[in-house]
Short mmCIF file of C-alpha atoms and ligand atoms in Angstrom, two decimals:
data_model
loop_
_atom_site.label_atom_id
_atom_site.label_comp_id
_atom_site.label_asym_id
_atom_site.label_seq_id
_atom_site.Cartn_x
_atom_site.Cartn_y
_atom_site.Cartn_z
CA MET D 10 121.74 80.73 -112.93
CA THR D 11 122.76 82.76 -110.06
CA ALA D 12 120.38 84.18 -107.90
CA GLU D 13 122.14 86.86 -105.84
CA SER D 14 122.52 86.06 -102.32
CA ASN D 15 122.49 88.73 -99.74
CA SER D 16 126.03 87.11 -97.21
CA GLU D 17 127.32 84.69 -98.25
CA LYS D 18 130.45 84.45 -96.69
CA LEU D 19 131.90 81.93 -98.72
CA SER D 20 132.38 82.40 -102.86
CA PRO D 21 131.87 79.45 -105.67
CA ALA D 22 135.17 78.79 -105.36
CA ASP D 23 136.01 79.09 -102.30
CA ILE D 24 133.15 75.89 -101.66
CA ALA D 25 135.28 74.24 -104.43
CA ALA D 26 138.39 74.54 -102.81
CA LEU D 27 137.21 73.23 -99.00
CA ARG D 28 136.45 69.43 -98.84
CA PRO D 29 133.92 67.64 -100.29
CA ASP D 30 132.32 66.66 -96.62
CA THR D 31 131.74 70.26 -96.15
CA ARG D 32 130.85 70.68 -99.97
CA LEU D 33 128.40 68.55 -99.15
CA VAL D 34 126.30 70.61 -95.96
CA HIS D 35 127.74 74.56 -97.52
CA GLY D 36 127.91 73.84 -101.60
CA GLY D 37 125.37 75.39 -104.33
CA ILE D 38 122.97 77.16 -101.37
CA LEU D 39 120.88 79.95 -103.19
CA ARG D 40 119.44 81.90 -99.92
CA SER D 41 116.88 84.48 -100.03
CA PRO D 42 116.69 86.98 -97.97
CA TYR D 43 114.58 86.05 -95.07
CA GLY D 44 118.35 84.20 -94.17
CA GLU D 45 117.28 81.15 -93.41
CA THR D 46 119.43 78.27 -92.19
CA ALA D 47 117.91 74.98 -94.25
CA GLU D 48 117.81 75.90 -98.04
CA ALA D 49 114.38 76.75 -98.25
CA MET D 50 112.53 74.63 -101.16
CA TYR D 51 110.82 76.68 -104.30
CA LEU D 52 107.78 75.56 -104.67
CA THR D 53 106.56 77.24 -107.81
CA GLN D 54 105.80 76.85 -111.34
CA GLY D 55 106.54 79.96 -113.08
CA TYR D 56 108.67 83.37 -111.95
CA VAL D 57 107.54 86.69 -112.29
CA TYR D 58 109.47 89.83 -113.88
CA ASP D 59 110.06 93.28 -112.84
CA SER D 60 108.87 94.50 -116.33
CA ALA D 61 109.16 93.38 -119.88
CA GLU D 62 112.00 94.24 -120.26
CA GLN D 63 113.31 91.55 -118.30
CA ALA D 64 111.65 89.27 -119.15
CA GLU D 65 112.72 89.98 -123.41
CA ALA D 66 116.23 89.95 -121.48
CA ARG D 67 115.97 85.95 -118.94
CA PHE D 68 114.95 84.80 -122.19
CA LYS D 69 117.89 85.72 -124.53
CA GLY D 70 119.76 85.11 -122.32
CA GLU D 71 121.20 87.94 -121.30
CA ASP D 72 119.18 88.08 -117.36
CA PRO D 73 120.74 85.65 -115.88
CA GLY D 74 117.15 84.24 -113.66
CA PHE D 75 114.86 81.72 -113.85
CA ILE D 76 112.19 81.48 -116.87
CA TYR D 77 109.76 78.24 -115.63
CA THR D 78 110.26 75.34 -112.95
CA ARG D 79 110.21 72.47 -116.83
CA TYR D 80 114.34 74.70 -116.94
CA SER D 81 115.31 75.14 -114.02
CA ASN D 82 114.16 75.72 -110.15
CA PRO D 83 116.08 77.09 -107.22
CA THR D 84 115.80 74.32 -105.09
CA VAL D 85 116.55 72.21 -108.16
CA SER D 86 119.43 74.51 -109.36
CA MET D 87 120.97 73.80 -105.05
CA PHE D 88 120.79 70.31 -105.73
CA GLU D 89 122.40 70.24 -108.45
CA THR D 90 125.71 72.80 -108.17
CA ARG D 91 126.46 70.80 -104.78
CA LEU D 92 126.27 67.51 -106.99
CA ALA D 93 128.27 68.68 -109.22
CA LEU D 94 130.87 70.00 -106.67
CA LEU D 95 130.66 66.40 -104.82
CA GLU D 96 132.30 65.26 -108.41
CA GLY D 97 134.24 67.88 -110.08
CA ALA D 98 131.88 67.84 -112.95
CA GLU D 99 130.87 71.46 -114.10
CA VAL D 100 127.30 70.83 -114.65
CA ALA D 101 124.55 68.67 -112.87
CA ARG D 102 121.44 67.84 -114.13
CA ALA D 103 118.15 66.87 -112.08
CA THR D 104 116.30 64.45 -112.78
CA ALA D 105 112.16 62.76 -112.21
CA SER D 106 113.97 59.62 -111.50
CA GLY D 107 117.19 57.68 -112.42
CA MET D 108 115.74 55.66 -115.55
CA ALA D 109 114.71 59.53 -116.92
CA ALA D 110 118.14 61.10 -116.40
CA VAL D 111 119.94 57.44 -118.25
CA THR D 112 117.02 57.65 -121.12
CA ALA D 113 117.88 61.65 -121.67
CA ALA D 114 121.94 61.45 -121.47
CA LEU D 115 121.51 58.66 -124.16
CA LEU D 116 118.41 59.85 -126.53
CA CYS D 117 119.53 63.70 -125.91
CA GLN D 118 123.04 62.85 -127.98
CA LEU D 119 122.29 60.33 -130.49
CA LYS D 120 119.88 59.72 -133.33
CA ALA D 121 119.06 57.24 -136.43
CA GLY D 122 121.80 55.25 -137.73
CA ASP D 123 124.24 55.79 -133.92
CA HIS D 124 125.19 52.53 -132.88
CA VAL D 125 125.49 52.42 -128.74
CA VAL D 126 127.73 49.50 -127.26
CA ALA D 127 126.77 48.63 -123.64
CA ALA D 128 127.62 45.89 -121.01
CA ARG D 129 125.06 42.75 -121.03
CA ALA D 130 124.83 43.30 -116.79
CA LEU D 131 122.25 46.08 -116.84
CA PHE D 132 119.49 47.56 -115.14
CA GLY D 133 116.46 45.58 -115.96
CA SER D 134 115.33 49.34 -117.12
CA CYS D 135 117.52 50.58 -119.25
CA ARG D 136 119.01 46.73 -120.96
CA TYR D 137 115.01 47.87 -121.95
CA VAL D 138 115.89 51.18 -123.74
CA VAL D 139 119.67 50.35 -124.88
CA GLU D 140 118.67 47.03 -126.34
CA GLU D 141 114.43 47.42 -127.65
CA LEU D 142 114.09 51.93 -126.75
CA LEU D 143 116.74 52.28 -128.93
CA PRO D 144 116.61 50.01 -132.27
CA ARG D 145 113.01 51.17 -132.78
CA PHE D 146 114.29 54.19 -133.39
CA GLY D 147 117.22 52.96 -135.32
CA VAL D 148 119.91 52.84 -132.54
CA ALA D 149 122.07 49.90 -133.46
CA SER D 150 123.10 48.02 -129.56
CA THR D 151 125.80 45.48 -128.31
CA LEU D 152 125.86 44.16 -125.22
CA VAL D 153 129.28 43.04 -124.02
CA ASP D 154 130.99 41.22 -121.86
CA GLY D 155 132.01 44.48 -119.02
CA THR D 156 134.39 42.80 -117.95
CA ASP D 157 136.70 41.56 -121.08
CA LEU D 158 138.08 44.62 -123.07
CA ALA D 159 138.59 43.12 -126.80
CA SER D 160 134.92 42.73 -125.82
CA TRP D 161 134.50 46.38 -126.06
CA GLN D 162 137.24 46.75 -128.49
CA ALA D 163 136.24 44.36 -131.23
CA ALA D 164 131.75 45.59 -130.86
CA VAL D 165 133.27 49.05 -131.96
CA ARG D 166 132.01 50.39 -135.60
CA PRO D 167 132.56 53.76 -138.09
CA GLU D 168 128.66 54.83 -135.79
CA THR D 169 129.46 53.64 -132.79
CA LYS D 170 128.67 56.46 -130.53
CA VAL D 171 128.01 55.56 -126.98
CA PHE D 172 129.15 53.52 -124.89
CA PHE D 173 127.07 52.61 -121.50
CA LEU D 174 127.87 50.71 -118.33
CA GLU D 175 127.96 49.85 -114.86
CA SER D 176 130.34 49.23 -112.18
CA PRO D 177 130.15 47.34 -109.50
CA THR D 178 127.57 45.79 -111.58
CA ASN D 179 124.17 44.53 -110.53
CA PRO D 180 122.96 42.33 -108.70
CA THR D 181 126.30 40.08 -108.91
CA LEU D 182 128.24 43.05 -108.11
CA GLU D 183 131.69 42.27 -111.79
CA ILE D 184 133.94 45.49 -112.11
CA ILE D 185 134.46 47.52 -114.92
CA ASP D 186 137.61 48.26 -115.71
CA ILE D 187 135.92 52.48 -116.77
CA ALA D 188 139.63 53.75 -117.56
CA GLY D 189 140.38 50.50 -119.77
CA VAL D 190 136.81 51.58 -121.09
CA ALA D 191 137.64 54.85 -121.10
CA ALA D 192 140.43 54.36 -123.21
CA ILE D 193 139.08 52.38 -125.91
CA SER D 194 136.21 54.76 -126.47
CA LYS D 195 137.51 57.96 -126.83
CA ALA D 196 139.80 56.48 -129.41
CA ALA D 197 136.67 55.38 -131.50
CA GLY D 198 135.79 58.85 -130.60
CA ALA D 199 131.73 57.61 -128.78
CA LYS D 200 131.09 58.65 -125.40
CA LEU D 201 131.32 57.05 -121.89
CA ILE D 202 128.32 57.06 -120.09
CA VAL D 203 128.68 55.46 -116.67
CA ASP D 204 125.88 54.56 -113.98
CA ASN D 205 127.30 55.60 -110.91
CA VAL D 206 124.84 54.25 -108.40
CA PHE D 207 126.01 50.57 -106.90
CA ALA D 208 129.14 52.38 -106.29
CA THR D 209 128.38 56.40 -105.34
CA PRO D 210 129.35 59.39 -105.75
CA MET D 211 131.04 58.78 -102.74
CA LEU D 212 133.81 55.57 -103.27
CA GLN D 213 133.84 56.54 -107.50
CA SER D 214 134.75 59.07 -109.87
CA PRO D 215 134.57 58.10 -113.01
CA LEU D 216 135.21 61.55 -114.74
CA THR D 217 138.52 61.10 -112.87
CA LEU D 218 138.42 57.70 -114.73
CA GLY D 219 138.08 59.23 -118.22
CA ALA D 220 134.41 58.34 -118.66
CA ASP D 221 132.50 61.45 -120.18
CA ILE D 222 129.20 61.38 -118.59
CA VAL D 223 127.85 60.32 -115.25
CA VAL D 224 124.71 58.91 -114.08
CA TYR D 225 122.72 58.20 -111.18
CA SER D 226 119.70 56.83 -109.03
CA ALA D 227 119.02 60.20 -107.27
CA THR D 228 116.16 57.69 -105.56
CA LYS D 229 119.19 55.22 -104.16
CA HIS D 230 122.18 56.14 -101.69
CA ILE D 231 121.16 59.80 -102.44
CA ASP D 232 117.94 59.53 -101.09
CA GLY D 233 119.96 56.87 -98.31
CA GLN D 234 115.91 56.98 -96.75
CA GLY D 235 113.61 55.26 -99.19
CA ARG D 236 110.96 59.01 -100.44
CA CYS D 237 111.38 60.82 -102.81
CA LEU D 238 112.49 59.82 -106.63
CA ALA D 239 114.94 61.37 -108.70
CA GLY D 240 118.10 61.62 -111.00
CA ALA D 241 120.79 63.36 -111.40
CA VAL D 242 123.13 63.90 -115.48
CA LEU D 243 126.73 65.46 -114.40
CA CYS D 244 128.61 66.15 -117.84
CA SER D 245 130.04 68.72 -118.98
CA GLN D 246 129.46 71.89 -120.40
CA GLN D 247 129.89 72.08 -123.53
CA PHE D 248 127.61 68.31 -123.21
CA LEU D 249 125.38 70.43 -121.83
CA THR D 250 125.31 73.05 -124.27
CA ASP D 251 125.43 70.80 -127.54
CA HIS D 252 122.92 68.47 -126.46
CA LEU D 253 121.31 67.59 -123.08
CA GLN D 254 120.27 71.31 -121.54
CA THR D 255 117.51 71.29 -125.17
CA PHE D 256 116.48 68.06 -124.72
CA LEU D 257 115.27 68.03 -121.26
CA ARG D 258 113.88 71.27 -121.49
CA GLN D 259 111.74 70.26 -124.26
CA THR D 260 111.39 66.54 -123.16
CA GLY D 261 110.27 67.61 -119.45
CA PRO D 262 111.25 64.89 -117.65
CA SER D 263 112.03 67.50 -115.04
CA VAL D 264 112.36 66.55 -111.08
CA SER D 265 109.99 67.90 -108.82
CA PRO D 266 111.72 71.18 -106.84
CA PHE D 267 110.25 68.62 -103.38
CA ASN D 268 112.03 65.65 -104.72
CA ALA D 269 115.17 67.50 -105.04
CA TRP D 270 114.81 69.26 -102.11
CA VAL D 271 114.95 66.10 -99.94
CA MET D 272 118.37 65.21 -102.33
CA LEU D 273 119.64 68.67 -102.10
CA LYS D 274 119.34 68.36 -97.54
CA GLY D 275 120.35 63.82 -98.36
CA LEU D 276 123.74 64.82 -99.95
CA GLU D 277 124.57 66.74 -96.37
CA THR D 278 124.97 63.41 -94.87
CA LEU D 279 125.42 61.04 -97.49
CA PRO D 280 129.61 60.36 -96.47
CA LEU D 281 128.15 59.71 -93.05
CA ARG D 282 125.84 57.28 -93.90
CA ILE D 283 127.93 55.37 -96.77
CA GLU D 284 130.86 55.22 -94.06
CA ARG D 285 128.21 53.42 -91.29
CA SER D 286 126.08 50.91 -94.14
CA GLN D 287 129.98 50.40 -95.80
CA ALA D 288 131.69 50.00 -93.06
CA SER D 289 128.50 46.73 -92.15
CA ALA D 290 128.79 45.26 -95.56
CA ALA D 291 132.42 45.39 -94.92
CA ASN D 292 132.46 43.17 -92.44
CA LEU D 293 129.29 41.29 -92.71
CA ALA D 294 130.39 39.54 -96.03
CA ASP D 295 133.53 38.41 -93.80
CA ARG D 296 131.91 36.84 -91.41
CA LEU D 297 128.93 35.71 -93.89
CA ALA D 298 131.93 33.82 -95.80
CA VAL D 299 132.91 31.40 -93.14
CA ALA D 300 129.12 30.92 -92.57
CA ALA D 301 127.19 27.46 -93.06
CA LYS D 302 124.70 27.20 -95.96
CA ILE D 303 126.15 29.72 -97.05
CA THR D 304 127.90 28.66 -100.34
CA LYS D 305 130.44 31.90 -101.98
CA VAL D 306 129.97 35.87 -100.59
CA ILE D 307 130.82 38.52 -103.91
CA TYR D 308 131.99 41.74 -102.08
CA PRO D 309 134.51 43.72 -103.81
CA PHE D 310 136.48 44.71 -101.53
CA ARG D 311 137.36 40.87 -100.42
CA ASP D 312 140.84 38.80 -101.77
CA ASP D 313 138.17 36.20 -103.05
CA HIS D 314 136.72 38.62 -105.47
CA PRO D 315 137.88 38.43 -108.88
CA GLN D 316 138.57 41.51 -109.62
CA SER D 317 139.55 42.45 -106.38
CA ALA D 318 143.32 45.12 -107.14
CA LEU D 319 141.29 46.40 -109.97
CA ALA D 320 137.86 47.67 -107.19
CA ARG D 321 141.20 49.08 -105.01
CA LYS D 322 142.30 50.69 -108.06
CA GLN D 323 139.20 52.77 -108.96
CA MET D 324 136.92 52.92 -105.82
CA LEU D 325 137.69 53.93 -102.41
CA GLY D 326 135.57 50.98 -101.05
CA GLY D 327 134.23 47.40 -101.61
CA GLY D 328 130.46 49.20 -101.19
CA THR D 329 127.42 48.55 -99.00
CA LEU D 330 125.88 45.97 -101.27
CA VAL D 331 127.39 42.78 -100.69
CA THR D 332 125.58 39.54 -103.28
CA PHE D 333 126.21 35.38 -101.41
CA GLU D 334 124.46 32.66 -102.81
CA VAL D 335 123.00 30.32 -99.85
CA GLU D 336 122.07 27.04 -100.01
CA GLY D 337 119.82 24.79 -101.37
CA GLY D 338 118.48 26.72 -104.68
CA LYS D 339 115.25 29.37 -105.08
CA ALA D 340 113.92 26.76 -101.84
CA GLY D 341 117.39 27.51 -99.39
CA ALA D 342 117.22 31.47 -101.17
CA PHE D 343 113.24 31.49 -99.77
CA ARG D 344 113.11 29.76 -96.55
CA PHE D 345 116.04 32.59 -95.47
CA LEU D 346 114.78 35.87 -96.93
CA ASN D 347 111.61 34.49 -95.07
CA ALA D 348 112.97 34.21 -91.96
CA LEU D 349 114.14 37.52 -91.54
CA ARG D 350 113.13 40.42 -88.90
CA ILE D 351 115.55 43.01 -89.57
CA ALA D 352 116.59 42.86 -92.89
CA ARG D 353 112.99 43.22 -94.98
CA ILE D 354 112.19 41.97 -98.46
CA SER D 355 112.17 44.39 -101.09
CA ASN D 356 113.44 45.10 -105.15
CA ASN D 357 115.43 48.80 -103.71
CA LEU D 358 118.91 48.74 -102.34
CA GLY D 359 120.37 52.42 -100.69
CA ASP D 360 118.01 52.71 -98.27
CA ALA D 361 118.53 52.98 -94.00
CA LYS D 362 117.01 50.19 -93.76
CA SER D 363 119.01 46.88 -95.06
CA LEU D 364 117.30 45.42 -97.60
CA VAL D 365 117.41 41.47 -99.29
CA THR D 366 116.41 41.28 -102.94
CA HIS D 367 116.19 37.58 -104.04
CA PRO D 368 117.56 38.28 -107.79
CA ALA D 369 115.86 35.31 -109.96
CA THR D 370 112.54 35.89 -109.50
CA THR D 371 111.80 39.44 -108.30
CA THR D 372 114.95 42.33 -110.90
CA HIS D 373 115.54 40.03 -113.10
CA GLN D 374 112.47 37.08 -114.18
CA ARG D 375 112.50 38.35 -117.37
CA PHE D 376 115.70 37.07 -118.29
CA THR D 377 115.18 33.66 -118.91
CA PRO D 378 117.20 30.93 -116.71
CA ASP D 379 119.98 30.45 -119.63
CA ALA D 380 120.45 34.65 -119.57
CA ARG D 381 120.49 34.57 -116.10
CA ALA D 382 123.00 32.42 -115.68
CA GLU D 383 125.02 33.98 -118.66
CA MET D 384 124.91 36.44 -115.70
CA GLY D 385 126.09 34.91 -113.12
CA ILE D 386 122.35 34.82 -111.22
CA THR D 387 122.33 31.66 -108.84
CA ASP D 388 118.37 29.90 -107.74
CA GLY D 389 120.49 30.51 -104.58
CA MET D 390 121.74 33.90 -105.97
CA VAL D 391 120.21 37.39 -102.64
CA ARG D 392 121.70 40.31 -102.96
CA LEU D 393 121.93 42.60 -99.82
CA SER D 394 121.39 45.86 -98.47
CA VAL D 395 123.61 47.37 -96.25
CA GLY D 396 122.15 50.08 -94.32
CA LEU D 397 122.53 52.06 -90.91
CA GLU D 398 120.98 49.56 -88.13
CA HIS D 399 123.74 48.00 -85.92
CA VAL D 400 126.23 45.45 -87.23
CA GLU D 401 126.11 42.96 -84.65
CA ASP D 402 121.96 43.55 -85.49
CA LEU D 403 122.78 42.06 -88.95
CA ALA D 404 125.04 39.38 -87.47
CA GLU D 405 122.38 37.71 -85.73
CA ASP D 406 119.48 38.19 -88.16
CA LEU D 407 121.00 37.68 -91.02
CA ALA D 408 123.06 33.93 -88.60
CA GLY D 409 119.16 33.64 -87.54
CA ALA D 410 117.81 33.53 -90.56
CA LEU D 411 120.21 30.88 -92.36
CA LYS D 412 118.94 28.40 -89.59
CA ALA D 413 116.16 28.33 -91.08
CA VAL D 414 117.66 27.07 -94.34
C1 PLP N 5 117.17 52.08 -109.25
C2 PLP N 5 118.34 52.41 -110.93
C3 PLP N 5 118.17 52.44 -111.39
C4 PLP N 5 116.99 53.14 -112.06
O1 PLP N 5 116.32 54.25 -111.23
P1 PLP N 5 115.12 55.07 -110.62
O2 PLP N 5 115.14 55.74 -109.61
O3 PLP N 5 114.46 53.64 -110.15
O4 PLP N 5 114.31 55.70 -111.96
C5 PLP N 5 118.88 52.92 -112.53
N1 PLP N 5 120.53 51.71 -113.08
C6 PLP N 5 120.66 51.45 -111.47
C7 PLP N 5 121.65 51.00 -110.96
C8 PLP N 5 119.86 52.04 -110.74
O5 PLP N 5 119.96 51.12 -109.45
#
């Protein structure tokens, strides 16, 4: 979809050769004849044609313009191109939410009789799709301990078509060996989908590690200011043509051009925001580790993380989330959460505002205590999504709240 821009000085090839931060500011621009500086927001459902012949050519795919916003839209297209440039993917397709991206990436390629292997530690709604929704349509699924490569191998069946994982996991920040799982997936003739939300595209490149498809909830760090929902699927041109394109066009999980515009502008500042939040997260993790009333700190780049070597191998940084355990179980965690003044209680993450979650009673409430124990989620566990506030204000907020425990 290339609307001819009037005076672009950088060709797509020029932009692809630039460094990621620069691509995130200049990549994918479809500038209108007005020469606007900021990317335009095209709030339109449809497009008009100069002639019946042009309409015919466009439907035949011989004319590269737009047809209908459920199919594509210039603002959405700018977001997709820019994200694909960052990820090093051949193509990206935006969706209305992260869950729309996950569901489309799975359903577009699966049919009754197929089998999916997924890591047990999945985002709650992803686990619903794999564990409950897919089997209703005759797609069997097996959940494995994602950190154990032998379990992935043991779960493979002749009809296995998809492997699915997220790393680091929510909320225990376990690291799954993406290259290792990709090798097993490839040998099984399956496609590996990686949900890369927690790592963000700045810190981990699953495609480079051997994954076939990457999915995002852009709602999180890509927006980064807690405003809109959106998602994305990144894949090869072949996968788009064979599976994804028709599925998205015909089932319609399309993103609003407004939301796509917010995400497009979010990409411009993504490197700065991740750098800041991550530096604060690493700093706070170190301070929490020596604080009284904290019994455990989980942060992928700390030496006491059991998989810190793997984290360092496949990630460029430890990320923007820190998980820790407060003394006194649920009561202790609740006293701590309630005493915070800057970090607010929320189930969300990846916001400019620091957010704290008590997984056992919110995001993972629907699991039995045994299932939570199996996932390593304790009653005193707290997940902190570190925002853009000054790190000293956050440190004082955490220290103050610990006094209340
Ligand atoms: C939030 C999230 C999703 C779902 O994204 P939505 O935009 O809320 O639909 C999927 N996976 C992970 C890891 C998430 O954090």
